[in-house]
Short mmCIF file of C-alpha atoms in Angstrom, two decimals:
data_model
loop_
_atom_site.label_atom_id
_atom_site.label_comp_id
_atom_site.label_asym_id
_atom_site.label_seq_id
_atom_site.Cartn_x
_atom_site.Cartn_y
_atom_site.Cartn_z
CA UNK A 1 -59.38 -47.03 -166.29
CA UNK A 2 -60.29 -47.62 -169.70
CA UNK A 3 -60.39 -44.56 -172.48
CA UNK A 4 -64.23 -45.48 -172.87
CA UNK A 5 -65.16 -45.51 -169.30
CA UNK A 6 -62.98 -42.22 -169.18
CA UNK A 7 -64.85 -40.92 -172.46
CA UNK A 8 -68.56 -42.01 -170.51
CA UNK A 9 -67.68 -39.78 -167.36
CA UNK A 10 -66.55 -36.74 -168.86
CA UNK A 11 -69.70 -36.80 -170.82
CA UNK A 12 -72.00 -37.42 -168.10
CA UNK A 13 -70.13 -34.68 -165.95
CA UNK A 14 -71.07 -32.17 -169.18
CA UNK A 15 -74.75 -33.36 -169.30
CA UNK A 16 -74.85 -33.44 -165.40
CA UNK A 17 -73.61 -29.67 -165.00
CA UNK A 18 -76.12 -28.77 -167.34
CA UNK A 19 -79.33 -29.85 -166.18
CA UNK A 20 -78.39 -28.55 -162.51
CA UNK A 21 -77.53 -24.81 -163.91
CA UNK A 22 -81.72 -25.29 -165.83
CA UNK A 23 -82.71 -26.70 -162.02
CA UNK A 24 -81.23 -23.69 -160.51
CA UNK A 25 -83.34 -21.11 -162.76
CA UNK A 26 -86.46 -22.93 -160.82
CA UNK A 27 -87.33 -20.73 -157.89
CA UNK A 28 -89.90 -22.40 -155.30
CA UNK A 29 -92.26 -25.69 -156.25
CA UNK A 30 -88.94 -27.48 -155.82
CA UNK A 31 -90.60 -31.19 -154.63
CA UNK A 32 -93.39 -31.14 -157.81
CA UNK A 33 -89.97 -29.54 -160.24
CA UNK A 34 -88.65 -32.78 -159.04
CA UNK A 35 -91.67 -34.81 -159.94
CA UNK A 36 -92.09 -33.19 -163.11
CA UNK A 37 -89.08 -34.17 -164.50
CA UNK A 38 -89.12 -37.41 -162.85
CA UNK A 39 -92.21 -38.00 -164.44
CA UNK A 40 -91.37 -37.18 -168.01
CA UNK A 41 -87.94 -39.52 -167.49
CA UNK A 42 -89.90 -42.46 -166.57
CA UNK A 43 -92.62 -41.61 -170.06
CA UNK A 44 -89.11 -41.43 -171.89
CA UNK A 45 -87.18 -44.26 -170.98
CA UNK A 46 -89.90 -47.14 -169.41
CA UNK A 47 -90.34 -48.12 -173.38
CA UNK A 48 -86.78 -48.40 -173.49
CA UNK A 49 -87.18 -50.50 -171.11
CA UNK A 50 -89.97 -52.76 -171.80
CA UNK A 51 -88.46 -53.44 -175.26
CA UNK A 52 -85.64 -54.61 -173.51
CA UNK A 53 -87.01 -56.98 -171.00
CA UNK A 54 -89.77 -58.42 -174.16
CA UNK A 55 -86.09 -59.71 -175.09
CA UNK A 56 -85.26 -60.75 -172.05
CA UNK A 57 -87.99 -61.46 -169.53
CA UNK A 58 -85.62 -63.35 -167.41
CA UNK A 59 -85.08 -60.73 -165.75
CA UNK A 60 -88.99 -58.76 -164.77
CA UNK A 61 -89.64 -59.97 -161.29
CA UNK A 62 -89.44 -59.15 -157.68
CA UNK A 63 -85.20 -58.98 -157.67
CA UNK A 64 -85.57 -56.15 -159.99
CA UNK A 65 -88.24 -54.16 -157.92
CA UNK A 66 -86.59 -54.28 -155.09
CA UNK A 67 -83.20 -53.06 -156.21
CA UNK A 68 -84.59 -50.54 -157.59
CA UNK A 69 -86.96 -49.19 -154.94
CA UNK A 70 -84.08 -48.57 -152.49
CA UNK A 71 -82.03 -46.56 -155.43
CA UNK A 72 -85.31 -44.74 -156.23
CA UNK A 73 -85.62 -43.82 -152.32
CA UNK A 74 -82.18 -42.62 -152.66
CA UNK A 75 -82.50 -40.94 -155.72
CA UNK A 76 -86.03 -38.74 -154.08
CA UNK A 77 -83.95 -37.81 -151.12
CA UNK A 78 -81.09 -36.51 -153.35
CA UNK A 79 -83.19 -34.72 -155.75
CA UNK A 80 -85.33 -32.95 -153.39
CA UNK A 81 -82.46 -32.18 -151.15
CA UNK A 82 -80.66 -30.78 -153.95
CA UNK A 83 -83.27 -28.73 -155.17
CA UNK A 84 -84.35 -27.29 -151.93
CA UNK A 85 -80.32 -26.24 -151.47
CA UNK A 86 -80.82 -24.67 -154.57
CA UNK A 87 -83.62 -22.40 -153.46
CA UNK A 88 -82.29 -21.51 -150.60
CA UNK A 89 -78.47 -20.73 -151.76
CA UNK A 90 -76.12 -20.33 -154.39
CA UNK A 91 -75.32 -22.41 -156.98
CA UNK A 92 -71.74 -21.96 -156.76
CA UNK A 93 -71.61 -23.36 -153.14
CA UNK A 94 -74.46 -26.12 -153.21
CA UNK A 95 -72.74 -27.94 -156.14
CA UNK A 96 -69.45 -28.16 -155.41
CA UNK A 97 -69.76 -29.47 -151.54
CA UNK A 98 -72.50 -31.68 -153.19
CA UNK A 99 -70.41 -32.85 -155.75
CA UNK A 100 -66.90 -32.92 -153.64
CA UNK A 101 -69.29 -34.84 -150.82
CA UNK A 102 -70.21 -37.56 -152.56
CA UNK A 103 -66.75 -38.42 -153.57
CA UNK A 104 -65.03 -38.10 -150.08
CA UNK A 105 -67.45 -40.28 -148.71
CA UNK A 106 -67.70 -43.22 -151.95
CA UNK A 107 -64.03 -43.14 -151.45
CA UNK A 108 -63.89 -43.98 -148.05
CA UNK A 109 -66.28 -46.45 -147.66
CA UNK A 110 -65.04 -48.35 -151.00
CA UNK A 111 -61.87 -48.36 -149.59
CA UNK A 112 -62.42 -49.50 -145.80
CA UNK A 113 -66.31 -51.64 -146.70
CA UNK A 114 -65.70 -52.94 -150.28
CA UNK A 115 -62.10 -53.85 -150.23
CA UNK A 116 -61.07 -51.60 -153.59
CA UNK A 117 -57.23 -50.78 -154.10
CA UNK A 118 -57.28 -48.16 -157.15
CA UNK A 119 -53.31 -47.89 -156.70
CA UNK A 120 -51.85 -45.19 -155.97
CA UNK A 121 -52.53 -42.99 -159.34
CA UNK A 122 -56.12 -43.35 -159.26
CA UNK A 123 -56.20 -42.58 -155.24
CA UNK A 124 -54.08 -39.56 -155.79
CA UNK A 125 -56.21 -38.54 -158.34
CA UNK A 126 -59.47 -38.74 -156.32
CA UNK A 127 -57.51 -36.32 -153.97
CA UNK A 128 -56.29 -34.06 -156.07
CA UNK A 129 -59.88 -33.56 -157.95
CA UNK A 130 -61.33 -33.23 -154.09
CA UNK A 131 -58.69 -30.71 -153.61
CA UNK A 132 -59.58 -28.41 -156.87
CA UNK A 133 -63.04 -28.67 -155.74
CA UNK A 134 -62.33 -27.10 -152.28
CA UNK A 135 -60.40 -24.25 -154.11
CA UNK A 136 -63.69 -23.54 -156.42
CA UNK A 137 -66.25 -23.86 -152.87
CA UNK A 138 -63.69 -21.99 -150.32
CA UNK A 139 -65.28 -17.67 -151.15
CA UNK A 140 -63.41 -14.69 -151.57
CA UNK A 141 -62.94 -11.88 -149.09
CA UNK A 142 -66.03 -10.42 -150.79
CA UNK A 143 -68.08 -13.16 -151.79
CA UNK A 144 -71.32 -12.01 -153.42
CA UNK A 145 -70.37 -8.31 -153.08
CA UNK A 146 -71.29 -8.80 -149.20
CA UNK A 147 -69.02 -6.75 -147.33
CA UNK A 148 -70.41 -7.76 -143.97
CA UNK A 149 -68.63 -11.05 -142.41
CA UNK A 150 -71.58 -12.10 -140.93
CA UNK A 151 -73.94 -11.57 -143.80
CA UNK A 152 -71.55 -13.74 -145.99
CA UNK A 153 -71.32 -16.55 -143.83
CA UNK A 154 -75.05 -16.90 -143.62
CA UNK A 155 -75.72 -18.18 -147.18
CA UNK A 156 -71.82 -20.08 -147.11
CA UNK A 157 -73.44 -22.34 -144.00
CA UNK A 158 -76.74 -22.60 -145.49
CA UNK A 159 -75.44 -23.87 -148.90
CA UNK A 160 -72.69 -26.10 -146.90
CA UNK A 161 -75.62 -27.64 -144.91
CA UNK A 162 -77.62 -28.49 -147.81
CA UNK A 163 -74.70 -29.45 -149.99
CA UNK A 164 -73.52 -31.79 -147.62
CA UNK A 165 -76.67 -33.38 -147.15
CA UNK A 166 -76.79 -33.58 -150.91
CA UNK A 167 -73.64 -35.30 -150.80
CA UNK A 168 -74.68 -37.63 -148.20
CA UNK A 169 -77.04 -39.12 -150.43
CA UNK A 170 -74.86 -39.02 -153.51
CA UNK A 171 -72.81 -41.69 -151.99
CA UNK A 172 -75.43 -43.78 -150.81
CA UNK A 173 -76.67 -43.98 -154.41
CA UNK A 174 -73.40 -44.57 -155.79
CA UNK A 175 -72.24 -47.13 -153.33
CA UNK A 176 -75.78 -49.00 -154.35
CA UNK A 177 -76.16 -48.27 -157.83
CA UNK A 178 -72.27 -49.83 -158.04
CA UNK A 179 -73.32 -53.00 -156.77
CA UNK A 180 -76.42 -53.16 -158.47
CA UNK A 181 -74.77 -52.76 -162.05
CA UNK A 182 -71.38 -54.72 -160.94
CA UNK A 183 -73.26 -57.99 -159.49
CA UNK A 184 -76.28 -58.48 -161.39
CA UNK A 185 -77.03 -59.07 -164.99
CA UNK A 186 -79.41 -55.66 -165.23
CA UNK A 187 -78.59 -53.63 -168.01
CA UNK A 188 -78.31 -49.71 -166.43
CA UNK A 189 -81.29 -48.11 -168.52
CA UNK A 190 -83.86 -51.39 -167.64
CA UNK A 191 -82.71 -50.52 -163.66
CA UNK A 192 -82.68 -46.70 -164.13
CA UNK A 193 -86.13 -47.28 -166.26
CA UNK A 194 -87.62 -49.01 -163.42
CA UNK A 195 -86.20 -46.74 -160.99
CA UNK A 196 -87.49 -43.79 -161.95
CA UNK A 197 -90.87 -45.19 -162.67
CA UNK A 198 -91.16 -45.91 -159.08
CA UNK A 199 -90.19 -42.16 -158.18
CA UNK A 200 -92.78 -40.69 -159.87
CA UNK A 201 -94.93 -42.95 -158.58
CA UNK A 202 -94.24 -42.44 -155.44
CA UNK A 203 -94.05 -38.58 -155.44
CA UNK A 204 -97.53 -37.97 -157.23
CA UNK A 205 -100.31 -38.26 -154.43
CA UNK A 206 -97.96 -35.38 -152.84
CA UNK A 207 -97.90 -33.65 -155.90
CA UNK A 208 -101.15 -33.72 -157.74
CA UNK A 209 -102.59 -32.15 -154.23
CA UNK A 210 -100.57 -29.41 -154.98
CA UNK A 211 -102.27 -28.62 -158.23
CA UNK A 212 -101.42 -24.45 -158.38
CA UNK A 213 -98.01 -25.77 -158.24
CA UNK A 214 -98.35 -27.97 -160.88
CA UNK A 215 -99.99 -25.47 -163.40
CA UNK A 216 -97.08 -23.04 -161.97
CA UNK A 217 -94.77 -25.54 -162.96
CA UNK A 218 -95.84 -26.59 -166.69
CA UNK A 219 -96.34 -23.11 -167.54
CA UNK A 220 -93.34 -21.26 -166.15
CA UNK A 221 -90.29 -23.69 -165.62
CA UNK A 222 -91.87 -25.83 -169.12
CA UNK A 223 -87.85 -25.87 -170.62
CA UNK A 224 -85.81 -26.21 -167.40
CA UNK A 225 -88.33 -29.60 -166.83
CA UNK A 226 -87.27 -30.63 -170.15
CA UNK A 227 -83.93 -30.47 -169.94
CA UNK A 228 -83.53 -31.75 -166.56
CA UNK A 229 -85.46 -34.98 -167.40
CA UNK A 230 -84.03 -35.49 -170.71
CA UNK A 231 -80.02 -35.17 -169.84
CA UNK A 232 -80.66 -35.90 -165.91
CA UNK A 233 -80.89 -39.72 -166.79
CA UNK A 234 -79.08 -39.72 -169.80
CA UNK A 235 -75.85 -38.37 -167.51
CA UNK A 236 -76.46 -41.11 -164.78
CA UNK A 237 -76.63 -44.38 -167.54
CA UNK A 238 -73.74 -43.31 -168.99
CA UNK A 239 -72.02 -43.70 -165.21
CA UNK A 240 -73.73 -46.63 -164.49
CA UNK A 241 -72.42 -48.17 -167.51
CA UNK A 242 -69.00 -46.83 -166.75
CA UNK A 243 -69.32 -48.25 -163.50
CA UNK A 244 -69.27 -51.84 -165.06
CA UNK A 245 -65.95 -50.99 -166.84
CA UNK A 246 -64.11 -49.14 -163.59
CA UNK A 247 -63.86 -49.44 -159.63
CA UNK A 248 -66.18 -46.94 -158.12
CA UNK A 249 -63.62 -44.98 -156.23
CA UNK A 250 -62.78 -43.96 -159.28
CA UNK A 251 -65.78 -43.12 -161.23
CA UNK A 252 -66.88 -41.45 -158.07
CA UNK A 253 -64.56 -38.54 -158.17
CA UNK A 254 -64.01 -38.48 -161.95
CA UNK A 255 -67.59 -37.75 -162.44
CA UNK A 256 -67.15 -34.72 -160.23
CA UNK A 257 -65.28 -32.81 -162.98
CA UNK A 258 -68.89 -31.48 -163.63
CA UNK A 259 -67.95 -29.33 -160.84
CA UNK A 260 -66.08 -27.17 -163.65
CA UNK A 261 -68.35 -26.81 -165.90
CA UNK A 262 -71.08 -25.89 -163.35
CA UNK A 263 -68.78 -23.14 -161.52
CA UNK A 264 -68.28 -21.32 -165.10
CA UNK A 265 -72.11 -21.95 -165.70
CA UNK A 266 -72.81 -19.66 -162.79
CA UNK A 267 -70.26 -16.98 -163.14
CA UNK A 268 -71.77 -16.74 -166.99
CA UNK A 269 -75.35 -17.47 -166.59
CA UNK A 270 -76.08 -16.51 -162.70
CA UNK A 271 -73.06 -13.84 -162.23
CA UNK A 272 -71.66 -15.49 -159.60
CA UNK A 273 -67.81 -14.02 -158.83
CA UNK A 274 -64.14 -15.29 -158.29
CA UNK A 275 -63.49 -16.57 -162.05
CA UNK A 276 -60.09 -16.78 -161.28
CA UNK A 277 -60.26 -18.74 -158.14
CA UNK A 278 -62.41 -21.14 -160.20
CA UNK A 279 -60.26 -21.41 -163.30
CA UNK A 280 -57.21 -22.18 -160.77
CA UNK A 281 -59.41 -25.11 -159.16
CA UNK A 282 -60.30 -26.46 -162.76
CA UNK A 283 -57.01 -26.91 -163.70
CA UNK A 284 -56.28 -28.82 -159.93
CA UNK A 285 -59.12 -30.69 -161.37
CA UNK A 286 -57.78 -31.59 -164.90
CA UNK A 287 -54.55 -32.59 -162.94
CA UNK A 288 -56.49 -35.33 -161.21
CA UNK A 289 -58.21 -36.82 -164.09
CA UNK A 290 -55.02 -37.25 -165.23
CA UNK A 291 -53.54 -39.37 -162.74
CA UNK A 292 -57.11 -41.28 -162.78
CA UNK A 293 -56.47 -41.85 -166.35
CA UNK A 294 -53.18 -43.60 -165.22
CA UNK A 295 -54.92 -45.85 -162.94
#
């Protein structure tokens, strides 16, 4: 893997971390949160876009829809998914088995569907990231101050379910996204442009008959929209043009160093526990990027 592509990751995983810890201050309205921001993406980078395609109109046409309908589908089921796991558990167990996931299963299927050999540094790697993640998700005796056994394995299966889900769909968008980017001349931002057009599109009927939400939405969670649906997009181009410059069983679980950032995000700004724990899984982590860096 190149130093760039390296560079693009690690600064996608930053911008990634933090628009999910502004998503998780959102409580309720999840599905119109997620159109929000979706929305105010596609007014922010469908100029982009357009500019681009005046330059080279080759490329508007029916090909380009379609692509980028099914990762918009994808991208909807991920993003309300996630957000719902978010209202319904902790932050510090939906993103990690969302984030370690979506690796597992990119890996797998890019090595037994798509025919990649990393080698064995950037495989070990992927496996020793996976394994710092499961040291940051896997709770203390006392997880959440809950004392009761019962009580804390309520929320822990709750967040699993919908972090798993989460990850479910993070590897059907990566898997698709890859070969969107790796065997067609689309530049990322035109395809993510067009993308996300179609996802607000397709989420407004839904959303504008939900118009207390709306109003609820503008005026309370106004600066975790913002942020989400400026550095939201912003994290994913720089992967997709990573992607062209790196196999994707790579980029898939280098990307997932995010996972760090977002653990010490909610010890600091959601007081979740087990620092320690999660300092010992970052540096499992930074072991792993290392030996991807090799590949």
């Amino acid at each position: 893997m190149t130093l760039t592509a390296l560079g693009l990751v690690l600064t996608a995983s930053l911008a990634h971390a933090l628009w999910n810890a502004a998503a998780k201050t959102v409580s309720g309205h999840g599905y119109t949160f997620v159109f929000a921001y979706q929305l105010i993406s596609a007014l922010l980078l469908l100029p982009i876009g357009i500019t681009i395609l005046a330059q080279r109109p080759e490329l508007l046409g029916w090909p380009l829809l379609g692509v980028a309908v099914v990762s918009g589908l994808l991208h909807i089921a991920y993003s309300v998914t996630l957000q719902t796991g978010y209202d319904r558990a902790d932050l510090g167990i939906v993103y990690p088995v969302a984030r370690g996931t979506g690796p597992v299963l990119t890996i797998l299927i890019a090595l037994a569907v798509l025919g990649e050999r990393p080698g064995w540094a950037g495989v070990a790697g992927g496996l020793v990231i996976i394994a710092g993640i499961a040291v940051v998700t896997v709770p203390g005796p006392a997880a959440a101050g809950i004392p009761d056994r019962r009580e804390r394995r309520r929320p822990l299966l709750t967040g699993l379910f919908w972090g798993g889900l989460t990850g479910a769909f993070i590897a059907g968008y990566t898997l698709w996204d890859h070969h969107v980017v790796t065997t067609t001349e689309y530049p990322p931002l035109v395809y993510f442009a067009v993308s996300t057009a179609f996802n607000a599109i397709v989420m407004a009927p839904r959303a504008l008959r939900r118009p207390a939400d709306l109003r609820a939405v503008a005026v309370g969670n106004k600066r975790a929209v913002a942020v989400v649906a400026v550095l939201s997009p912003l994290a994913y181009i720089l992967v997709l043009i990573a992607m062209q410059q790196a196999q994707v069983s790579l980029i898939a679980p280098l990307r997932e160093t995010s996972i760090i950032i977002g653990m010490l995000l909610a010890w600091w700004l959601f007081h979740e526990r087990d620092l320690g724990r999660r300092l010992t899984g970052a540096a499992i982590v930074i072991t792993g990027i290392g030996l991807i860096a090799l590949a």
